[in-house]
XYZ file of C-alpha atoms in Angstrom:
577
model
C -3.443 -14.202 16.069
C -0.848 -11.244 16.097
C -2.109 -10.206 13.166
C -5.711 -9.860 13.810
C -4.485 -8.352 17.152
C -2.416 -5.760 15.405
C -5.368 -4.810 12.987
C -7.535 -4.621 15.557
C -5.236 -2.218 17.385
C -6.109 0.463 13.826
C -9.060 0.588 14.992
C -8.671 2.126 18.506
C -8.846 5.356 16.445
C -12.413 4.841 15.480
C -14.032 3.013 18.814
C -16.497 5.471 19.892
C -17.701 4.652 15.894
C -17.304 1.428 15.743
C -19.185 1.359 18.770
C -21.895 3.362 17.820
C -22.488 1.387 14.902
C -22.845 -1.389 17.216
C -25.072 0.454 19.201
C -27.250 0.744 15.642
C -26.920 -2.791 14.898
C -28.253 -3.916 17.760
C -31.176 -1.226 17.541
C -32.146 -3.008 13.885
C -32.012 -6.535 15.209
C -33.652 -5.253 18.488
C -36.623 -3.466 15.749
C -36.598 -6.675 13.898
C -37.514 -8.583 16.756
C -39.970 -6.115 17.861
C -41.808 -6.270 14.801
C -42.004 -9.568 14.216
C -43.305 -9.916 17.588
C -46.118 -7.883 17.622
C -47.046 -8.650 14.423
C -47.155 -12.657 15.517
C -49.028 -10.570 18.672
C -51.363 -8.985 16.997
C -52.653 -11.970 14.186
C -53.121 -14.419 17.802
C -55.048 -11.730 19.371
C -56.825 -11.019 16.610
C -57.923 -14.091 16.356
C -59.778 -14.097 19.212
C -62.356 -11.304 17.614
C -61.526 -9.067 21.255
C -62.354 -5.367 20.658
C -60.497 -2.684 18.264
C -59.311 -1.363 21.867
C -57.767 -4.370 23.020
C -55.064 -4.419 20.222
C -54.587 -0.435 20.049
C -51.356 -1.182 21.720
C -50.006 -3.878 19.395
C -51.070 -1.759 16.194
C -48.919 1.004 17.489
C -45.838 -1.088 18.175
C -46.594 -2.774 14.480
C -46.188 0.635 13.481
C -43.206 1.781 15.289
C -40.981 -1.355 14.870
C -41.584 -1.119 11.498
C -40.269 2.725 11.066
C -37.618 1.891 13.935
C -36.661 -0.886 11.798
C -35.626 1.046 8.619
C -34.533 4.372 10.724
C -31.766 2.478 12.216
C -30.725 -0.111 9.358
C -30.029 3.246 7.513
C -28.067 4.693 10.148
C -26.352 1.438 10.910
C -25.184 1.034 7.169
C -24.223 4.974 6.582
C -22.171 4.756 9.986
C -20.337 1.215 9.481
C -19.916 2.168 5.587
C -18.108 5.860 7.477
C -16.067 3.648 9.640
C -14.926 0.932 7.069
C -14.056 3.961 4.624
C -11.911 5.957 7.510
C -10.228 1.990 8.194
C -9.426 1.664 4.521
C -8.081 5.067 4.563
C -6.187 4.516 7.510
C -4.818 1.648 6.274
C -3.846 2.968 3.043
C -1.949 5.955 4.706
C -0.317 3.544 7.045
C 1.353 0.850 4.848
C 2.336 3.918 2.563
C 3.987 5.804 5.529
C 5.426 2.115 6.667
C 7.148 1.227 3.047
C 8.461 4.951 2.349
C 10.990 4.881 4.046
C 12.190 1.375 2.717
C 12.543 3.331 -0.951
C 14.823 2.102 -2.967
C 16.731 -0.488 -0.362
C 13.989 -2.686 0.510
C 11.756 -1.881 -2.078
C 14.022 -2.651 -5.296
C 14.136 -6.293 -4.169
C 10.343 -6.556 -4.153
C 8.690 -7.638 -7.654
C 6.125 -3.812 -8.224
C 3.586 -6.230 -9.694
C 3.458 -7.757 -6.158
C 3.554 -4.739 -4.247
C 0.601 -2.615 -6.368
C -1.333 -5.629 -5.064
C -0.684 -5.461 -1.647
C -1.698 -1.797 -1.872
C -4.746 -2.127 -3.672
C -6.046 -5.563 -3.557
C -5.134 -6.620 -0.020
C -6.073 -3.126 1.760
C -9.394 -3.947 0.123
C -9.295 -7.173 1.469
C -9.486 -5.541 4.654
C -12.723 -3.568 4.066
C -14.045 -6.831 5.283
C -12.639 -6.668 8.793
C -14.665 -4.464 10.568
C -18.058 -5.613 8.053
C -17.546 -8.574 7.941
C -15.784 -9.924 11.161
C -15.550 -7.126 13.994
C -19.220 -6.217 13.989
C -21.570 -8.915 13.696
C -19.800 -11.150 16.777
C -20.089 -7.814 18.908
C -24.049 -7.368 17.847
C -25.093 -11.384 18.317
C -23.156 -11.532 21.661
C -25.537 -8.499 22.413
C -28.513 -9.667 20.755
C -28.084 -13.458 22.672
C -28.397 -11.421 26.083
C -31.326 -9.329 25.384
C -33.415 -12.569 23.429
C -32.294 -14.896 26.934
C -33.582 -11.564 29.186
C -36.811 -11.154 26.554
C -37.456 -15.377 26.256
C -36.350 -16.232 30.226
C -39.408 -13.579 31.217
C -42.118 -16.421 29.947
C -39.601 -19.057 31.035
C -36.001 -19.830 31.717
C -36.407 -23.345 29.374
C -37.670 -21.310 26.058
C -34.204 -19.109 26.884
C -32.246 -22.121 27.277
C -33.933 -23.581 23.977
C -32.827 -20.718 22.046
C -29.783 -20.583 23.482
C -28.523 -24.214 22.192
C -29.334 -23.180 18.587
C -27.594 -19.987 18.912
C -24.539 -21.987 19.949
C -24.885 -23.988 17.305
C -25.485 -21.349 14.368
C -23.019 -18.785 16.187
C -20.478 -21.087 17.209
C -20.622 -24.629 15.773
C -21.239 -23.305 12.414
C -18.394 -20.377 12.416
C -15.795 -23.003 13.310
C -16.361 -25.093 10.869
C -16.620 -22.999 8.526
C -13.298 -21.093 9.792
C -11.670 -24.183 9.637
C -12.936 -25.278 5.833
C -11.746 -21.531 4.602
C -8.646 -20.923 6.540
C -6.417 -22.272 3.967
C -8.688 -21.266 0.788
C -8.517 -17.542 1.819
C -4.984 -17.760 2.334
C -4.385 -19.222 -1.073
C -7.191 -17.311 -2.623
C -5.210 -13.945 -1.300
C -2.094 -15.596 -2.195
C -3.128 -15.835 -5.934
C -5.118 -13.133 -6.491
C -1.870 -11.460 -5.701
C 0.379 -13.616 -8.052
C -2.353 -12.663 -10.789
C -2.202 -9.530 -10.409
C 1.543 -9.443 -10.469
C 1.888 -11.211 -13.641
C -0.740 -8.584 -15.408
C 1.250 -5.742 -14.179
C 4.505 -7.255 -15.361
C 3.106 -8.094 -18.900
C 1.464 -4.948 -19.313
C 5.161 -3.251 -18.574
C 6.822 -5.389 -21.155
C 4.461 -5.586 -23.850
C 6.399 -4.630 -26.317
C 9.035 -6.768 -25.288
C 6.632 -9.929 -25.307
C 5.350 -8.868 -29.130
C 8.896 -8.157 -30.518
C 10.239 -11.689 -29.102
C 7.035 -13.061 -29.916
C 6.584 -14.326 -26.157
C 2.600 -13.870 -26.453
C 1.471 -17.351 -25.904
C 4.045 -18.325 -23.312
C 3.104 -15.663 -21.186
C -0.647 -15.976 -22.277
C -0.665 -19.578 -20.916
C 1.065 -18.761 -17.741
C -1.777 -15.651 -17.258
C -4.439 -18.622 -18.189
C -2.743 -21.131 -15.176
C -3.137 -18.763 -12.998
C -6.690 -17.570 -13.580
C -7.625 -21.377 -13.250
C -6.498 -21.711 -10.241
C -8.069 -18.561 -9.077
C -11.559 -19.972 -10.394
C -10.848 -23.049 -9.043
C -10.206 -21.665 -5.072
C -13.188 -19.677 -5.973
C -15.588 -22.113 -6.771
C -14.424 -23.822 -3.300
C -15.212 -20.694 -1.221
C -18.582 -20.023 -2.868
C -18.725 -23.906 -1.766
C -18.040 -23.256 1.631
C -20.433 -20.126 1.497
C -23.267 -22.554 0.352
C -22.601 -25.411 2.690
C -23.147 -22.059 5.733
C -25.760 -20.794 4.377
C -27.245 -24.017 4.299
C -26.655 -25.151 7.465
C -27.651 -21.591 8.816
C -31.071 -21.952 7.678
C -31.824 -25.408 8.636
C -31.167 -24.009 11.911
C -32.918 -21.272 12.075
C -36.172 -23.195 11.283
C -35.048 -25.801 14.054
C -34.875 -23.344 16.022
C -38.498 -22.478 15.429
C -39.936 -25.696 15.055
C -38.342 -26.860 18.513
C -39.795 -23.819 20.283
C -42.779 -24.437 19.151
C -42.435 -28.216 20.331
C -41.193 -27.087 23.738
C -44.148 -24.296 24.403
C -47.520 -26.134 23.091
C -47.471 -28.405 26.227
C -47.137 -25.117 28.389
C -50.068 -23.817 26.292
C -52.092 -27.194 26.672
C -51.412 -27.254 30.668
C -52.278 -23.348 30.674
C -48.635 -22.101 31.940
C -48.561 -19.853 28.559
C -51.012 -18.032 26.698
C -51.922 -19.248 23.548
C -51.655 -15.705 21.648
C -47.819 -15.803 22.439
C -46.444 -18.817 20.662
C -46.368 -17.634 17.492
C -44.948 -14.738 19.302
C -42.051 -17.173 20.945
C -41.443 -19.003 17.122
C -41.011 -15.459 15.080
C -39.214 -13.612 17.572
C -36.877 -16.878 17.396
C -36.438 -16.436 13.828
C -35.991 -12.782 13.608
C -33.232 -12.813 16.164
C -31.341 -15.093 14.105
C -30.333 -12.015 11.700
C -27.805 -11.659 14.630
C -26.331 -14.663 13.919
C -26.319 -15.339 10.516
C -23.322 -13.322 9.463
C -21.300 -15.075 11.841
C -20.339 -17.839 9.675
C -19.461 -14.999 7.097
C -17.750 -13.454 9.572
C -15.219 -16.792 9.902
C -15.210 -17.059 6.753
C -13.405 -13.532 5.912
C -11.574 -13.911 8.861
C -9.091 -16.119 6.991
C -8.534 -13.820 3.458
C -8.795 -10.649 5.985
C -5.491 -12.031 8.394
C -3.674 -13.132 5.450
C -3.892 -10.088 3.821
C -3.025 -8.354 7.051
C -0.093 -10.575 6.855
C 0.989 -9.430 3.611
C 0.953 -6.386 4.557
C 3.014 -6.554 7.478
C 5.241 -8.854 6.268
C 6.569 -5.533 3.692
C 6.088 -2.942 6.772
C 7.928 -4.902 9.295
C 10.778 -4.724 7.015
C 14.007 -3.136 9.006
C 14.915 0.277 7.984
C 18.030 0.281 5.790
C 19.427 3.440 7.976
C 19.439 4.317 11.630
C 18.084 7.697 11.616
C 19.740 9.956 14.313
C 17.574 10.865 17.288
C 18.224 14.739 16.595
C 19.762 15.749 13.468
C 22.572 17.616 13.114
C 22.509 20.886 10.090
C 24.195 20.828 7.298
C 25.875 24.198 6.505
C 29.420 23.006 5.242
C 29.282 21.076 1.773
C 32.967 19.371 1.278
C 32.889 15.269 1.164
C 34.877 12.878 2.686
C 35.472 9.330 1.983
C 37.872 7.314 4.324
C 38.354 3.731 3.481
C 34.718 3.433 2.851
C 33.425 -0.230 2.719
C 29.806 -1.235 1.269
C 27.733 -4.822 -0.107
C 24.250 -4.588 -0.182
C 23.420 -8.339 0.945
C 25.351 -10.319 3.636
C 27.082 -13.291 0.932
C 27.852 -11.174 -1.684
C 30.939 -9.249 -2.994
C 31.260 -5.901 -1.538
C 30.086 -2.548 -3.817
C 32.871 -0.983 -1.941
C 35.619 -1.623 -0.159
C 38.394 0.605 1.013
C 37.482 3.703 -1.121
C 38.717 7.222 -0.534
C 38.792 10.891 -1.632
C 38.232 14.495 -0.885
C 36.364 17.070 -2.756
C 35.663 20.717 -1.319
C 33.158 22.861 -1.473
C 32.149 24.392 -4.914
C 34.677 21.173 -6.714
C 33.449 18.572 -9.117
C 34.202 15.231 -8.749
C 34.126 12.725 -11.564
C 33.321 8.984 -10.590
C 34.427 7.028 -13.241
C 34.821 3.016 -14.390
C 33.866 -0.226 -15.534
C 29.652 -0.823 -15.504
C 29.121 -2.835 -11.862
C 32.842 -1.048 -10.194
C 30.574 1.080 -7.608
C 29.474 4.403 -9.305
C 26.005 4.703 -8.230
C 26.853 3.191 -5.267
C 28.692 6.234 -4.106
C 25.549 8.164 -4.718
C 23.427 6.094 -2.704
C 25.669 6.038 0.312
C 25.642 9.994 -0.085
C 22.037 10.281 -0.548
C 21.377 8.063 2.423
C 19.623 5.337 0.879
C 21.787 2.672 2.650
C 24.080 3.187 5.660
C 28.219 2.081 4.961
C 29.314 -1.081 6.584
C 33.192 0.555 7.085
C 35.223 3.246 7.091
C 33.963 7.166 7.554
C 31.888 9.700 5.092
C 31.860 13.376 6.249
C 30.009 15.675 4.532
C 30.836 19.690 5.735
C 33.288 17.581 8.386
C 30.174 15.539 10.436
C 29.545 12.093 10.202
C 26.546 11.321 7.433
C 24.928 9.500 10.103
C 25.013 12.565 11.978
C 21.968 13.835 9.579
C 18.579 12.775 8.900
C 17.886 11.934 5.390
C 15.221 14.340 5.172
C 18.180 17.152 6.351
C 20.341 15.691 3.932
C 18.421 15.557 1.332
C 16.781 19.607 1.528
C 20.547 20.215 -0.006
C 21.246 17.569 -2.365
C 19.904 18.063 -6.358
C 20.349 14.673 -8.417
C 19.437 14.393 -12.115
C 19.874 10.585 -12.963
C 20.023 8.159 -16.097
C 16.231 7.004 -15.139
C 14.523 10.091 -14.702
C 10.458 9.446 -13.119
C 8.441 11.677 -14.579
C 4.476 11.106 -13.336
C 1.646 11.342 -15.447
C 0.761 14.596 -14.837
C 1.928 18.099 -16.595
C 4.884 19.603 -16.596
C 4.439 22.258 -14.120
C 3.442 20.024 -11.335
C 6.397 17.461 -12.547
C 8.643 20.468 -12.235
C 7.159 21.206 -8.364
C 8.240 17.848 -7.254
C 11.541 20.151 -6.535
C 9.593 22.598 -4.490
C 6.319 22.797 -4.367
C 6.170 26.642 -3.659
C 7.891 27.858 -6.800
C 5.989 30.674 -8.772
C 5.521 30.605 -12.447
C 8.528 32.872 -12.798
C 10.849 30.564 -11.225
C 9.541 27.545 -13.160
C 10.028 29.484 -16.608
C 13.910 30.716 -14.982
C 14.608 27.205 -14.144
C 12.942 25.991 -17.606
C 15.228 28.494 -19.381
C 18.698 27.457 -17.236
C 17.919 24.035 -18.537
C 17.322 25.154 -22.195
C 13.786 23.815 -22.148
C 11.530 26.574 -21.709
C 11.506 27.400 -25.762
C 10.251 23.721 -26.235
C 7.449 23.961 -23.359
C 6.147 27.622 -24.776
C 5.922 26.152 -27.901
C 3.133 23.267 -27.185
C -0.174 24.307 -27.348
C -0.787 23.951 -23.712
C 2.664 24.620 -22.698
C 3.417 24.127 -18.958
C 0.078 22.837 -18.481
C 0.993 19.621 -21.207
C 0.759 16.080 -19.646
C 3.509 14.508 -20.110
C 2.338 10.922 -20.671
C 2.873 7.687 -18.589
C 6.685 7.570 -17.624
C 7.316 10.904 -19.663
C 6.693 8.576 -22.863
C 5.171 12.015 -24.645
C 8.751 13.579 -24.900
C 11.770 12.632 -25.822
C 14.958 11.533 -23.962
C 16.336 14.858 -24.387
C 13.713 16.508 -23.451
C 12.873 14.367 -20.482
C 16.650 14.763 -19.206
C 16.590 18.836 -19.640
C 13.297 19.046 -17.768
C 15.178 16.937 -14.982
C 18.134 19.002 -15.082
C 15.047 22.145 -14.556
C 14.014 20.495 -11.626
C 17.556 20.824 -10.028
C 17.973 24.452 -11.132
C 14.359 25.187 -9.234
C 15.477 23.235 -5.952
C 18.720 25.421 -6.092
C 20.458 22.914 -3.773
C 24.273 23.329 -2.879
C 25.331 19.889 -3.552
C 24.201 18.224 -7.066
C 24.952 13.938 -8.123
C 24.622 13.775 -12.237
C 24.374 9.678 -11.967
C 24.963 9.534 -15.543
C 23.168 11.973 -16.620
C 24.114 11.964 -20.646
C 23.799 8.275 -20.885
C 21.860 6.832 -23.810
C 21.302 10.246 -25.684
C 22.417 10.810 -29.494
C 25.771 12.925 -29.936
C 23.744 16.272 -30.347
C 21.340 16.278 -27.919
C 23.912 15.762 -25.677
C 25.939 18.119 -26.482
C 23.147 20.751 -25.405
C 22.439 18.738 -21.873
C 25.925 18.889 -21.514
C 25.647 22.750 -21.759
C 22.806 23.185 -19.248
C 24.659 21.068 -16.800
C 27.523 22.719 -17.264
C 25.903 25.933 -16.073
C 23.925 24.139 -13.382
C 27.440 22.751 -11.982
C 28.510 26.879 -11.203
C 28.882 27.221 -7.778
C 27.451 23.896 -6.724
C 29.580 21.160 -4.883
C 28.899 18.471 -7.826
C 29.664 14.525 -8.191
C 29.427 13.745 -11.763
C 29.249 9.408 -12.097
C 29.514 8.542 -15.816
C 31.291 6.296 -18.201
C 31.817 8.884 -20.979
C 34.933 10.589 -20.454
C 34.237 12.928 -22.811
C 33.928 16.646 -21.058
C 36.077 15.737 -17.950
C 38.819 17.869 -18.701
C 36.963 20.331 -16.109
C 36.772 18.482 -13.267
C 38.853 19.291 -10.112
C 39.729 15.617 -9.626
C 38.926 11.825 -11.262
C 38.123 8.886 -9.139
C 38.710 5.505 -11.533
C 36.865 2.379 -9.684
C 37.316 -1.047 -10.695
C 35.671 -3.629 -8.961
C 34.564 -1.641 -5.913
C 38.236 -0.717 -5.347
C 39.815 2.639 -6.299
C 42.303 2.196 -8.984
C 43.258 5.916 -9.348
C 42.752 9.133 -8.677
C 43.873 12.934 -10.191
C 42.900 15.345 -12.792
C 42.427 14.514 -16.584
C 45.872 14.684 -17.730
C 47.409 13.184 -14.572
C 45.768 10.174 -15.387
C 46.226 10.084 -18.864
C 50.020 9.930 -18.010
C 49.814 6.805 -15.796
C 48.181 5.195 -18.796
C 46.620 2.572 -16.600
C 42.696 2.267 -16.426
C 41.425 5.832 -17.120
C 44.036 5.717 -20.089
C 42.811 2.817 -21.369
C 38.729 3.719 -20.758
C 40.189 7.540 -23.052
C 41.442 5.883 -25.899
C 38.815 3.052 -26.374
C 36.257 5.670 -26.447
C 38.282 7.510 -29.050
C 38.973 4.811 -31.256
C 35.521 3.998 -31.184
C 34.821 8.294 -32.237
C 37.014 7.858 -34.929
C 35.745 4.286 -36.308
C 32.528 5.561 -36.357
């Protein structure tokens, strides 16, 4: 139950609500109670043809039960609908905060598919946990004291009659209902996530499935899947029934057996006769109480396992240990001493033994095979994992010696994959900084060669870009990157092969932009086109996670070992073509 302790725990935050919906719930049952009792009251008494006088009193509680009643079930429902919302909200902030920091190490292992539904479809799961399963035990366990206090006034046996079937219906009937749903609301979560997973990865390769003509392999595995969801279904709306059932067979036991037990005490003249329909409706009324406690088991089992989902992904280990006070970054040259790196225990190292120098205001080219430890480099820097071996300095501290947040307020990066959200350009250009005024966007815009493009759309910076950046172009979508870097005006800049899978002009004029975005700037540029490196200060060759050489363009070109060979491959394939 660490779990439902731990989700309990969110709640702390909200107890003086959660307890005054409490408080609200027990006010409706309480008015439920009332009116049904006077009502039963009032028909007895009635009866008896006594004067108008006589029931004044039971008119007037008729009257205010019946407001009470619907006052506070409207104030019950608008305060436990304000503290499920501010739980959901809570939640949602949490597991967000929790998993952020796990971005890309953890994260890139996880299928997205998966983890959109443990965002959406398991935090809503968990609107159900203080509905559902925290309030109603708190109202019955309330609502059984005041009905044995209210009952054990005529006589302690009537209390302890009501008592038995409240055990039963509140207790007997949760557990077994607990125990017939445990393992379909795990599996129902379970699926339901699985489901949800395979939509979102068929609706990202769509065009993949059509062009290999994959649309009835993956249609029957979407069809498998949705069976078994209707099929777990079907079994909890069984389990619902067989509750439900048993709930209201109670219920009228309940009343039927109070009845039994208080007609003798009305035939030997221990009770008046005017209160036992009084005893029988107040019975049945104060089973509202109790009723959603077998709901409450049963969303007790989809509620923990989706609170076990989630944190099963938060509980993840960070992939850095943070410093407990940062140090600042002021100097920008980069060290690497014998640098070793593998992202999973088993597997061949990304790194191993890797060094080089570059100073401040240099440019470093990271060059080499695809899979020799290129990006890898840039992770390290950026903090994204921690180095198993060896030393990197940056401005002569240890990395570790910085938080990533530190680190990152002076690194610019402008990557093959560039994420551009759904949103318009401006505010895609503000993900940089968030402060800059529409003369700095349209400076950075024009650094980047862009701006001409943007002031030509009909709703220039205002134009949404489209899902992914899909609305513009690779070259377009690179320059507005490279815009971003110019408007966060950081010292130290990563191009992470920045040029890659762009036609021979277009990159010829990103290759101009970055050219003037490298002045000045400390700059790693990772790429397997040599072309253009004639410029940079020095060349580190990888192969295999190993440094194979290191110098300046011609340098290497007179070893005539790996960059030599990468130089005139990609020539011979210039001329060819």
């Amino acid at each position: 139950m660490r779990t439902f302790a731990r989700l309990l725990k969110m709640t702390f935050p909200l107890k003086w609500w959660v307890l005054l919906a409490v408080l609200l719930g027990v006010c409706t049952i309480a008015a439920g109670v009332g009116l049904m009792s006077t009502s039963a009251y009032l028909i007895s008494a009635a009866a008896l043809h006594p004067s108008i006088a006589a029931l004044n009193v039971a008119i007037v509680g008729v009257r205010f039960f019946g407001i009470a009643r619907g006052v506070f079930r409207y104030l019950e429902r608008y305060v436990s609908h304000e503290v499920t919302f501010r739980l959901l909200s809570g939640f949602r902030t949490w597991f967000y905060r929790s998993i952020e920091p796990l971005a890309p190490a953890i994260l890139t292992r996880e299928r997205s598919g998966d983890l959109l539904s443990r965002v959406i479809s398991d935090i809503e799961t968990l609107q159900n946990f203080y509905g559902r399963v925290l309030a109603p035990p708190l109202v019955a366990a309330v609502t059984a004291a005041g009905m044995w206090l209210l009952l054990g006034a005529f006589d302690p046996l009537f209390a302890l009659t009501l008592l038995f079937f409240f055990l039963l219906a509140g207790v007997g009937v949760p557990c077994l209902t607990y125990l017939l749903s445990r393992s379909i609301g795990r599996e129902l979560v379970q699926t339901r996530a699985e489901l949800n997973a395979q939509m979102v990865d068929s609706l990202q390769g769509m065009a993949e499935i059509v062009a290999f003509g994959c649309e009835a392999e993956f249609s029957q595995k979407l069809q498998e899947s949705n069976r078994q969801l209707v099929k777990l279904q079907s079994r909890w709306s069984l389990v619902n029934a067989l509750q439900n059932s048993l709930g209201n067979l109670l219920i009228n036991l309940a009343a039927w057996t109070m009845l039994i037990v208080a007609i003798p005490q009305v035939r030997e003249g221990k009770l008046d006769g005017v209160y036992l329909a009084l005893l029988a409706l107040a019975a049945i009324a104060s089973f509202e109480a109790i009723m959603p406690l077998p709901i409450a088991a049963q969303a007790l089992g989809t509620s923990l396992e989706a609170g076990r989902r989630l944190h099963e992904i938060a509980d993840k280990p960070l992939p850095i240990a943070e410093p407990e006070t940062s140090a600042n970054l002021t100097c920008f040259d980069i060290s690497f001493k014998q640098v070793g790196f593998r992202y999973e225990a088993g597997i061949a190292a990304a790194l191993e033994g890797v060094s080089f120098e570059l100073k401040q205001g240099q440019c470093l080219a990271i060059v080499g095979p695809s899979g020799a430890g290129k990006s890898t480099i840039a992770n390290l820097l950026l903090r994204f994992w921690d180095y198993e071996s060896g030393s990197i300095r940056v401005g002569g501290q240890e990395i570790k010696n910085f938080s990533q947040e530190e680190l990152l307020k002076h690194i610019a990066v402008v990557s093959q994959q560039t994420h551009l959200f759904n949103t318009t350009i401006r505010e895609n250009l503000q993900i940089a900084r968030s402060d800059a005024s529409v003369e700095e966007l349209e400076q950075a815009a024009q650094a980047a060669q862009i701006h001409e493009f943007i002031s030509s759309l009909p709703q220039g910076y205002s134009t949404l870009v489209g899902e992914q950046g899909l609305n513009l172009s690779g070259g377009e979508r690179q320059r507005l990157a490279i815009a971003r870097a110019f408007l966060k005006d950081a010292p130290l800049l990563i191009l992470d092969e920045a040029t890659a899978n762009l036609d021979a002009l277009t990159e010829r004029e990103v290759l101009k932009a970055l050219q003037l975005l490298q002045q000045g700037r400390t700059t790693i540029m990772i790429t397997h086109r040599l072309k253009g490196l004639e410029t940079a200060d020095e060349i580190v060759v990888l192969r295999g996670g190993h440094l194979e050489e290191h110098g300046t363009h011609h340098q290497l070109l007179q070893l005539e070992g790996l960059y030599w060979q990468m130089w005139e491959s990609q020539n011979q394939a210039l001329y060819s073509a």
